[in-house]
Amino acid sequence: MEKWMQVLTEKIPNQQLISDLAGRYSYSFDASFGEHLPDLVVQAKNREEVVHVLKVANDYHIPVYPRGQGTCLSGGPLPVHGGIVLDLSQWPQEIDVQVEDLTVSVSPSVRTAGINEEAEKHGLMYPPDPSSAHVATIGGNLAENSGGPRGLKYGVTKDYVLGLELVTPEGEIIRTGGQTIKNVTGFDLTKLIVGSEGTLGVITEATLKLVPKPLGKQTMMIEFMNLRTAGAAISHTLTSGILPAKIEMMDQACIAAVENFRPSGLPKDAAAIIIVELDGHPETLKVEIEMLQKIMRKIGATGMTIPTTEKEADDIWFARKQVSPAIAKIKPTKVSEDATVPRSKIPDMMDRLQEIKDKYSLELVVFGHAGDGNLHPNILCDKADAAEMKRVEKAVQEIFEAAVDLGGTLSGEHGIGTMKAPFMEYELGAAGLDMMKRIKESWDPNGIMNPGKIFPEKGQKLVLTDG
Ligand SMILES: Cc1cc2nc3c(=O)[nH]c(=O)nc-3n(C[C@H](O)[C@H](O)[C@H](O)COP(=O)(O)OP(=O)(O)OC[C@H]3O[C@@H](n4cnc5c(N)ncnc54)[C@H](O)[C@@H]3O)c2cc1C
């Protein structure tokens, strides 16, 4: 056994260390591409264990990869240079709601959906709602700055973080922010850590902001005969004085995929649908839904469905949730992107996606949180088909370029990880990227925290095959 492993075992119970091949293999992938075996997996269950792991790793210059539930879509927890995977999912789940402060303190392993469930018991809400909320951990959400459909009205994870406890790469415990809504004491390290993808340390506790739970909600599904009108309907809605909680869009290919997979009564002949959820006081909802109908009629919507029961509304949202599993049936490999553009550029982005789809003869479907410009172009392909994967790689590169050229960004919520690192300079410029690198180097002088992520390595290219 190597010396660093020996030292590590001194303070970590044996049953929390995984060194056999089968065990390590199960930590070699996430929900994206690529497989990388760690040398050791440590299942940390408290901050003292995290401190010990990071001190040993820092002394011996061993890479450490924090990991929640491994649902990352950009390669974030992959141990690309070997070393230690630090599994935080086994840490006891602690959720402590401070009702009068409208805050909640959580341990890193807590499943995100559990926070909202706990808040609702007190008439409160934790708004960030990534689709993976029932599986993913809050630690992963904080590291990726995850968002979900409600991001349109309520923002994303970073908008709800008041304070963090972090173990630094050198094994010190620091606390950032606190319990208060306002806090301008020094640099805002909380915001720096959120979204840093585990490259600056290990988050061991978070204090999150809660909001009052809205008194009611109302869903509406609207049909369009072309995608541009659907895009325009979104901007007309958002400039009308109404701010829906969610506006989700599905194109024709997504509608067809869902109807083939699990028939849900979606309009099969529509070129696109948008699904809106309004929330607020029931009386306000009545007025807003009428306004919305007028807007949609004026812009040329070809059909509208306004559910009158909770069950009917749930069925529509269930159909929306079927998009991912439904399109996964079309072909064995799904390349899921989350390029995001300014809202006014949604129609232009839709045109660019159509051009890319035709140019490379690919199955490309689009759905997503269109209300905040966060589209999910998904390419359905077969990773065993090398020629097709080459076309996919070129198409993905052009999707990134299209988003940035339209004033948007490489990633609205899935993060950079390994998958988008080669394109960082395209968005940030050399000086912008270098400034981020300098921050990283001062936090982590030995470069042990999640190396190989965010920052492109020499000659790194987009590779969409495992290995
Ligand atoms: C079906 C599906 C749907 C999804 N839907 C959404 C969505 O709607 N919105 C969205 O934003 N994302 C979505 N995702 C992506 C993913 O679920 C999120 O990125 C999530 O936050 C990852 O959480 P996790 O616990 O699985 O973290 P992991 O995948 O294990 O890790 C993610 C990153 O966080 C780091 N990390 C984990 N824990 C810590 C910690 N305690 N301290 C420091 N760093 C840490 C890891 O090193 C890694 O870089 C989806 C994924 C899938 C598979």
Coordinates of C-alpha atoms and ligand atoms in Angstrom, one line a residue:
M1 CA 0.0 0.0 0.0
E2 CA 1.3 3.5 -0.9
K3 CA 2.4 5.7 2.0
W4 CA -0.5 8.3 1.4
M5 CA -3.1 5.5 1.6
Q6 CA -1.6 4.2 4.8
V7 CA -1.7 7.7 6.4
L8 CA -5.3 8.2 5.2
T9 CA -6.5 5.0 6.8
E10 CA -5.3 6.1 10.2
K11 CA -8.4 8.3 10.7
I12 CA -11.0 6.8 8.3
P13 CA -12.9 3.7 9.3
N14 CA -12.1 0.8 7.0
Q15 CA -15.7 0.2 5.8
Q16 CA -15.6 3.8 4.4
L17 CA -12.7 3.0 2.1
I18 CA -13.2 1.3 -1.2
S19 CA -10.1 0.0 -3.0
D20 CA -11.3 -3.1 -4.8
L21 CA -11.7 -2.9 -8.6
A22 CA -15.4 -3.5 -8.7
G23 CA -16.1 -0.8 -6.1
R24 CA -13.8 1.7 -7.7
Y25 CA -15.3 1.0 -11.1
S26 CA -18.7 2.1 -9.8
Y27 CA -17.2 5.5 -9.1
S28 CA -15.5 5.8 -12.6
F29 CA -18.4 7.5 -14.5
D30 CA -21.2 10.1 -14.1
A31 CA -24.1 10.9 -16.3
S32 CA -21.9 12.3 -19.1
F33 CA -19.1 10.7 -21.1
G34 CA -15.8 9.1 -20.1
E35 CA -14.6 6.5 -17.6
H36 CA -11.8 7.1 -15.2
L37 CA -10.8 4.7 -12.4
P38 CA -9.9 6.3 -9.0
D39 CA -7.1 4.8 -6.9
L40 CA -9.3 4.9 -3.8
V41 CA -12.8 6.0 -2.8
V42 CA -13.4 7.5 0.6
Q43 CA -17.0 7.8 1.9
A44 CA -16.7 10.8 4.2
K45 CA -19.4 11.1 6.8
N46 CA -18.3 14.2 8.8
R47 CA -16.2 17.3 8.4
E48 CA -13.3 15.9 10.4
E49 CA -12.9 13.1 7.9
V50 CA -13.0 15.6 5.0
V51 CA -10.3 17.7 6.7
H52 CA -8.1 14.6 7.2
V53 CA -8.5 13.5 3.5
L54 CA -7.6 16.9 2.2
K55 CA -4.6 17.4 4.5
V56 CA -3.2 14.0 3.5
A57 CA -4.0 14.6 -0.2
N58 CA -2.4 18.1 -0.1
D59 CA 0.8 16.8 1.7
Y60 CA 1.2 14.0 -0.9
H61 CA -0.1 15.9 -3.9
I62 CA -2.9 13.4 -4.6
P63 CA -5.9 14.6 -6.6
V64 CA -9.3 14.7 -4.8
Y65 CA -12.7 14.6 -6.6
P66 CA -15.7 15.4 -4.5
R67 CA -18.8 13.5 -5.5
G68 CA -22.5 13.6 -4.6
Q69 CA -24.8 11.3 -6.6
G70 CA -22.8 11.4 -9.9
T71 CA -25.7 12.8 -11.9
C72 CA -23.5 15.4 -13.4
L73 CA -23.9 15.9 -17.2
S74 CA -20.5 17.6 -17.8
G75 CA -18.0 15.2 -16.2
G76 CA -17.6 17.1 -12.9
P77 CA -16.9 14.2 -10.5
L78 CA -14.8 12.1 -12.9
P79 CA -11.3 11.2 -11.4
V80 CA -9.5 12.1 -14.7
H81 CA -6.1 11.9 -13.1
G82 CA -6.7 9.0 -10.7
G83 CA -6.4 9.7 -6.9
I84 CA -9.2 9.9 -4.5
V85 CA -13.0 10.1 -5.1
L86 CA -14.5 11.7 -2.0
D87 CA -18.0 10.4 -1.9
L88 CA -20.2 12.7 0.2
S89 CA -23.5 10.9 -0.5
Q90 CA -23.2 8.7 2.6
W91 CA -23.0 11.7 5.0
P92 CA -26.1 11.7 7.2
Q93 CA -28.8 13.9 5.7
E94 CA -29.5 16.8 8.0
I95 CA -32.1 19.5 7.3
D96 CA -32.7 22.1 10.0
V97 CA -35.4 24.7 9.1
Q98 CA -35.2 28.0 11.0
V99 CA -38.9 29.0 10.3
E100 CA -38.7 32.5 11.7
D101 CA -35.6 33.4 9.8
L102 CA -36.9 31.7 6.6
T103 CA -33.6 29.8 6.3
V104 CA -32.6 26.2 6.4
S105 CA -29.2 24.6 7.2
V106 CA -28.3 21.4 5.3
S107 CA -25.5 18.8 5.2
P108 CA -24.0 18.2 1.7
S109 CA -25.6 14.8 1.1
V110 CA -29.2 16.1 1.4
R111 CA -31.3 15.3 -1.7
T112 CA -32.5 18.7 -3.1
A113 CA -36.2 17.7 -3.3
G114 CA -36.1 16.9 0.4
I115 CA -35.3 20.5 1.3
N116 CA -38.5 21.8 -0.4
E117 CA -40.6 19.0 1.1
E118 CA -39.4 20.0 4.6
A119 CA -39.9 23.7 3.8
E120 CA -43.5 23.1 2.7
K121 CA -44.4 21.6 6.1
H122 CA -43.9 25.2 7.4
G123 CA -45.7 27.0 4.5
L124 CA -42.3 27.8 2.9
M125 CA -40.6 26.9 -0.3
Y126 CA -37.1 26.2 -1.6
P127 CA -37.5 27.2 -5.2
P128 CA -34.5 25.6 -7.1
D129 CA -36.0 22.5 -8.8
P130 CA -33.6 20.8 -11.1
S131 CA -35.2 17.8 -12.8
S132 CA -32.7 15.5 -10.9
A133 CA -33.8 17.0 -7.5
H134 CA -35.0 13.6 -6.2
V135 CA -31.6 12.0 -6.7
A136 CA -29.0 14.8 -6.8
T137 CA -27.4 16.2 -3.6
I138 CA -27.4 19.8 -2.5
G139 CA -23.6 19.6 -2.5
G140 CA -23.7 18.8 -6.2
N141 CA -26.3 21.5 -6.8
L142 CA -24.1 24.1 -5.0
A143 CA -21.0 23.1 -6.9
E144 CA -22.8 23.2 -10.3
N145 CA -25.1 26.2 -9.4
S146 CA -28.0 24.0 -10.7
G147 CA -31.3 25.4 -11.9
G148 CA -34.7 24.2 -12.9
P149 CA -37.9 25.3 -14.5
R150 CA -38.8 27.7 -11.6
G151 CA -35.5 29.5 -12.3
L152 CA -37.5 31.9 -14.6
K153 CA -39.2 33.6 -11.7
Y154 CA -37.2 32.5 -8.7
G155 CA -33.6 32.2 -9.9
V156 CA -31.2 29.4 -9.4
T157 CA -29.2 27.8 -6.6
K158 CA -26.8 30.8 -6.1
D159 CA -29.8 33.1 -5.4
Y160 CA -30.6 31.0 -2.3
V161 CA -27.3 30.5 -0.7
L162 CA -26.7 32.7 2.4
G163 CA -23.7 30.9 3.9
L164 CA -21.3 28.0 3.4
E165 CA -18.9 25.9 5.3
L166 CA -16.0 24.8 3.2
V167 CA -13.0 22.6 3.8
T168 CA -10.2 24.3 1.8
P169 CA -7.7 22.2 -0.3
E170 CA -5.2 22.7 2.5
G171 CA -7.6 21.2 5.0
E172 CA -8.8 24.4 6.8
I173 CA -12.4 25.0 7.7
I174 CA -13.8 28.3 6.6
R175 CA -17.3 29.8 6.8
T176 CA -18.6 32.3 4.3
G177 CA -21.6 34.5 4.5
G178 CA -24.0 33.6 7.4
Q179 CA -27.7 33.6 8.4
T180 CA -28.6 37.1 7.3
I181 CA -30.2 38.2 4.0
K182 CA -27.8 41.1 3.8
N183 CA -24.1 40.7 4.3
V184 CA -21.5 42.9 2.6
T185 CA -18.5 42.0 4.8
G186 CA -15.6 41.6 2.5
F187 CA -15.4 39.7 -0.7
D188 CA -18.5 37.5 -1.5
L189 CA -16.7 34.2 -1.3
T190 CA -20.1 32.4 -1.1
K191 CA -20.8 33.4 -4.7
L192 CA -17.3 32.4 -5.8
I193 CA -17.6 28.9 -4.3
V194 CA -21.1 28.3 -5.7
G195 CA -20.6 27.0 -9.3
S196 CA -16.9 26.3 -8.8
E197 CA -17.5 22.6 -9.5
G198 CA -15.6 21.3 -6.6
T199 CA -12.3 23.0 -7.7
L200 CA -12.0 25.2 -4.6
G201 CA -12.8 22.9 -1.8
V202 CA -15.4 20.6 -0.3
I203 CA -18.7 22.1 0.8
T204 CA -19.7 20.6 4.2
E205 CA -22.7 22.7 5.1
A206 CA -24.9 25.3 3.6
T207 CA -27.4 27.9 4.9
L208 CA -30.1 28.5 2.3
K209 CA -32.9 31.1 2.0
L210 CA -36.5 30.0 1.9
V211 CA -39.5 32.0 0.5
P212 CA -43.2 31.9 1.4
K213 CA -45.0 29.1 -0.6
P214 CA -47.3 30.7 -3.2
L215 CA -51.0 30.2 -2.4
G216 CA -52.0 28.8 -5.7
K217 CA -50.8 27.8 -9.2
Q218 CA -52.3 27.5 -12.7
T219 CA -50.9 25.7 -15.7
M220 CA -51.6 26.4 -19.4
M221 CA -50.4 24.6 -22.5
I222 CA -50.2 26.6 -25.8
E223 CA -49.7 25.2 -29.3
F224 CA -47.9 26.9 -32.3
M225 CA -47.5 26.1 -35.9
N226 CA -43.9 27.2 -36.0
L227 CA -41.0 27.5 -33.6
R228 CA -40.3 31.2 -34.1
T229 CA -43.9 32.1 -33.0
A230 CA -43.4 30.0 -29.9
G231 CA -40.2 31.9 -29.2
A232 CA -41.9 35.3 -29.8
A233 CA -44.8 34.2 -27.5
I234 CA -42.3 33.9 -24.7
S235 CA -41.0 37.4 -25.0
H236 CA -44.5 38.9 -25.4
T237 CA -45.5 37.1 -22.2
L238 CA -42.5 38.4 -20.3
T239 CA -43.1 42.0 -21.3
S240 CA -46.8 41.9 -20.5
G241 CA -46.3 42.4 -16.7
I242 CA -46.8 38.7 -16.0
L243 CA -43.9 36.7 -14.6
P244 CA -44.8 33.0 -14.8
A245 CA -43.0 30.6 -12.4
K246 CA -42.1 28.3 -15.4
I247 CA -42.2 28.5 -19.2
E248 CA -41.1 25.3 -20.8
M249 CA -40.9 24.6 -24.5
M250 CA -41.0 21.3 -26.5
D251 CA -40.5 21.1 -30.3
Q252 CA -42.3 18.8 -32.7
A253 CA -39.7 16.0 -32.3
C254 CA -40.0 16.0 -28.5
I255 CA -43.8 15.9 -28.7
A256 CA -43.7 12.9 -31.1
A257 CA -41.1 11.1 -28.9
V258 CA -43.3 11.5 -25.8
E259 CA -46.5 10.4 -27.6
N260 CA -44.7 7.3 -29.0
F261 CA -43.1 6.5 -25.6
R262 CA -46.1 7.2 -23.3
P263 CA -49.1 8.7 -25.0
S264 CA -50.1 11.8 -23.0
G265 CA -52.5 13.6 -25.2
L266 CA -50.0 16.2 -26.4
P267 CA -51.0 17.9 -29.8
K268 CA -49.0 15.8 -32.3
D269 CA -49.5 18.2 -35.2
A270 CA -48.1 21.3 -33.4
A271 CA -44.7 22.5 -34.4
A272 CA -44.0 23.5 -30.8
I273 CA -45.8 23.8 -27.5
I274 CA -45.0 26.0 -24.5
I275 CA -46.2 25.0 -21.1
V276 CA -46.6 27.9 -18.6
E277 CA -47.1 27.7 -14.8
L278 CA -48.3 30.8 -13.0
D279 CA -48.2 31.0 -9.3
G280 CA -49.5 33.4 -6.7
H281 CA -52.9 34.4 -5.1
P282 CA -55.8 32.6 -6.7
E283 CA -57.6 35.9 -7.6
T284 CA -54.4 37.2 -9.4
L285 CA -54.1 33.9 -11.2
K286 CA -57.6 34.4 -12.7
V287 CA -56.7 37.8 -14.1
E288 CA -53.3 36.6 -15.4
I289 CA -54.6 33.6 -17.2
E290 CA -57.1 35.8 -19.1
M291 CA -54.3 38.2 -20.1
L292 CA -52.2 35.2 -21.2
Q293 CA -55.0 33.9 -23.4
K294 CA -55.3 37.3 -25.1
I295 CA -51.6 37.5 -25.8
M296 CA -51.5 34.0 -27.2
R297 CA -54.5 34.6 -29.4
K298 CA -53.0 37.8 -30.7
I299 CA -49.7 36.2 -31.6
G300 CA -51.3 33.3 -33.5
A301 CA -51.4 30.4 -31.1
T302 CA -53.3 27.5 -32.7
G303 CA -54.6 25.9 -29.5
M304 CA -54.7 26.4 -25.8
T305 CA -55.4 24.0 -22.9
I306 CA -56.2 25.3 -19.4
P307 CA -56.4 22.4 -17.0
T308 CA -59.2 22.8 -14.4
T309 CA -58.0 20.2 -11.9
E310 CA -54.7 19.5 -10.2
K311 CA -54.6 16.1 -11.9
E312 CA -55.0 17.6 -15.4
A313 CA -52.2 20.0 -14.7
D314 CA -50.0 17.3 -13.2
D315 CA -50.6 15.2 -16.4
I316 CA -49.2 18.0 -18.6
W317 CA -46.1 18.4 -16.4
F318 CA -45.7 14.7 -16.3
A319 CA -45.7 14.7 -20.1
R320 CA -43.0 17.4 -20.1
K321 CA -40.9 15.2 -17.7
Q322 CA -41.2 12.3 -20.1
V323 CA -39.1 14.1 -22.7
S324 CA -35.7 12.8 -21.4
P325 CA -36.7 9.2 -21.1
A326 CA -38.7 9.3 -24.4
I327 CA -35.9 10.7 -26.5
A328 CA -33.4 8.3 -25.0
K329 CA -35.4 5.5 -26.7
I330 CA -34.8 7.0 -30.2
K331 CA -31.1 6.1 -30.3
P332 CA -28.7 4.6 -27.7
T333 CA -26.6 7.8 -27.0
K334 CA -28.0 11.1 -25.9
V335 CA -25.7 14.2 -25.9
S336 CA -27.5 16.7 -23.8
E337 CA -26.4 20.4 -24.1
D338 CA -27.6 23.4 -22.2
A339 CA -26.4 26.4 -24.2
T340 CA -28.2 29.5 -23.1
V341 CA -28.9 32.7 -25.0
P342 CA -30.5 36.1 -24.2
R343 CA -34.3 35.6 -24.4
S344 CA -34.7 37.8 -27.4
K345 CA -32.3 35.5 -29.3
I346 CA -34.3 32.3 -28.8
P347 CA -35.8 32.4 -32.3
D348 CA -32.4 32.9 -33.8
M349 CA -30.9 30.1 -31.8
M350 CA -33.7 27.8 -32.9
D351 CA -32.8 28.7 -36.6
R352 CA -29.1 28.0 -35.9
L353 CA -30.0 24.6 -34.3
Q354 CA -32.1 23.7 -37.4
E355 CA -29.2 24.6 -39.7
I356 CA -26.7 22.5 -37.6
K357 CA -29.1 19.6 -37.6
D358 CA -29.4 19.6 -41.4
K359 CA -25.7 20.2 -42.0
Y360 CA -24.6 17.2 -40.0
S361 CA -27.7 15.0 -40.7
L362 CA -28.3 14.4 -37.1
E363 CA -31.3 13.6 -34.9
L364 CA -31.5 16.9 -32.9
V365 CA -34.4 17.7 -30.6
V366 CA -34.9 20.9 -28.6
F367 CA -36.7 21.4 -25.3
G368 CA -36.0 23.3 -22.2
H369 CA -36.5 26.2 -19.9
A370 CA -37.1 28.5 -22.8
G371 CA -38.5 31.3 -20.5
D372 CA -34.9 32.0 -19.3
G373 CA -33.2 31.3 -22.7
N374 CA -31.9 28.0 -21.4
L375 CA -32.5 25.5 -24.3
H376 CA -31.6 21.9 -24.2
P377 CA -30.6 20.8 -27.7
N378 CA -30.2 17.0 -27.4
I379 CA -28.4 15.0 -30.1
L380 CA -29.5 11.4 -30.4
C381 CA -26.8 9.2 -31.8
D382 CA -24.9 6.0 -31.3
K383 CA -21.5 6.1 -29.7
A384 CA -20.5 2.9 -31.4
D385 CA -20.8 4.7 -34.8
A386 CA -17.5 6.5 -35.0
A387 CA -18.4 8.4 -38.2
E388 CA -21.6 9.7 -36.6
M389 CA -19.8 10.7 -33.4
K390 CA -17.4 12.8 -35.4
R391 CA -20.3 14.7 -36.9
V392 CA -21.8 15.0 -33.4
E393 CA -18.6 16.5 -32.0
K394 CA -18.6 19.1 -34.8
A395 CA -22.3 19.9 -34.3
V396 CA -21.7 20.4 -30.5
Q397 CA -18.9 22.7 -31.2
E398 CA -21.1 24.7 -33.6
I399 CA -23.9 24.8 -31.0
F400 CA -21.5 26.3 -28.4
E401 CA -20.2 28.8 -31.0
A402 CA -23.8 29.8 -32.0
A403 CA -24.8 30.4 -28.3
V404 CA -21.7 32.5 -27.6
D405 CA -22.0 34.4 -31.0
L406 CA -25.6 35.3 -30.0
G407 CA -24.4 36.8 -26.7
G408 CA -25.1 33.7 -24.7
T409 CA -23.1 31.1 -22.8
L410 CA -21.7 27.6 -23.1
S411 CA -23.7 26.4 -20.1
G412 CA -26.8 27.6 -18.3
E413 CA -26.8 24.9 -15.6
H414 CA -24.9 21.7 -16.4
G415 CA -21.5 23.2 -15.8
I416 CA -18.2 23.0 -17.7
G417 CA -16.5 19.9 -16.2
T418 CA -14.4 18.1 -18.8
M419 CA -17.0 18.4 -21.5
K420 CA -17.0 22.1 -22.2
A421 CA -13.5 23.0 -20.9
P422 CA -12.0 23.1 -24.5
F423 CA -14.4 26.0 -25.3
M424 CA -13.8 28.2 -22.2
E425 CA -11.5 30.6 -24.0
Y426 CA -14.0 31.1 -26.8
E427 CA -16.5 32.6 -24.3
L428 CA -14.2 34.2 -21.7
G429 CA -11.2 35.3 -23.8
A430 CA -7.6 34.5 -22.8
A431 CA -7.4 37.2 -20.1
G432 CA -10.7 36.3 -18.5
L433 CA -9.8 32.6 -18.4
D434 CA -6.4 33.5 -17.0
M435 CA -7.9 35.5 -14.1
M436 CA -10.0 32.5 -13.1
K437 CA -6.9 30.3 -13.2
R438 CA -5.0 32.7 -11.0
I439 CA -7.9 32.6 -8.4
K440 CA -7.8 28.8 -8.6
E441 CA -4.0 28.7 -8.1
S442 CA -4.2 30.9 -5.0
W443 CA -6.9 28.8 -3.4
D444 CA -5.3 25.5 -4.3
P445 CA -1.6 25.9 -4.7
N446 CA -0.9 22.2 -5.2
G447 CA -3.8 21.8 -7.6
I448 CA -5.3 18.8 -5.8
M449 CA -9.0 19.8 -6.0
N450 CA -10.8 18.3 -8.9
P451 CA -8.0 18.8 -11.4
G452 CA -8.9 18.5 -15.1
K453 CA -12.2 20.4 -14.8
I454 CA -13.2 23.8 -16.0
F455 CA -9.7 24.8 -17.2
P456 CA -8.7 23.2 -20.6
E457 CA -5.7 21.0 -20.4
K458 CA -3.0 21.2 -23.2
G459 CA -4.4 19.9 -26.4
Q460 CA -7.8 19.0 -24.8
K461 CA -10.6 18.5 -27.4
L462 CA -14.2 17.5 -27.1
V463 CA -14.4 13.7 -27.2
L464 CA -17.8 12.1 -27.0
T465 CA -16.8 8.5 -26.5
D466 CA -16.0 6.7 -23.3
G467 CA -12.4 6.2 -22.3
Ligands
LIG1 C1 -31.9 13.1 -15.7 C2 -31.1 14.3 -15.3 C3 -31.7 15.5 -15.2 C4 -31.0 16.7 -14.8 N1 -31.6 17.9 -14.7 C5 -31.0 19.0 -14.3 C6 -31.6 20.2 -14.2 O1 -32.8 20.3 -14.5 N2 -30.9 21.3 -13.9 C7 -29.6 21.2 -13.6 O2 -29.0 22.2 -13.3 N3 -28.9 20.0 -13.7 C8 -29.6 18.9 -14.0 N4 -28.9 17.7 -14.1 C9 -27.5 17.7 -13.8 C10 -27.1 17.2 -12.3 O3 -28.2 16.5 -11.7 C11 -26.8 18.4 -11.4 O4 -25.6 19.0 -11.9 C12 -26.6 18.1 -9.9 O5 -26.4 19.3 -9.2 C13 -25.5 17.1 -9.6 O6 -25.6 16.7 -8.3 P1 -24.9 15.3 -7.8 O7 -25.2 15.2 -6.4 O8 -25.3 14.2 -8.7 O9 -23.4 15.7 -8.0 P2 -22.2 15.0 -8.8 O10 -22.6 14.7 -10.1 O11 -21.7 13.9 -8.0 O12 -21.1 16.1 -8.8 C14 -21.3 17.3 -9.5 C15 -20.2 18.3 -9.2 O13 -20.3 18.8 -7.9 C16 -19.0 18.5 -7.2 N5 -19.4 18.3 -5.8 C17 -20.4 17.4 -5.4 N6 -20.5 17.5 -4.1 C18 -19.7 18.5 -3.7 C19 -19.4 19.1 -2.4 N7 -20.0 18.7 -1.3 N8 -18.4 20.1 -2.3 C20 -17.8 20.5 -3.5 N9 -18.0 20.0 -4.7 C21 -19.0 19.0 -4.8 C22 -18.4 17.4 -7.9 O14 -17.0 17.4 -7.8 C23 -18.8 17.7 -9.4 O15 -17.9 18.6 -10.0 C24 -29.6 16.6 -14.5 C25 -29.0 15.3 -14.6 C26 -29.7 14.2 -15.0 C27 -29.0 12.9 -15.1

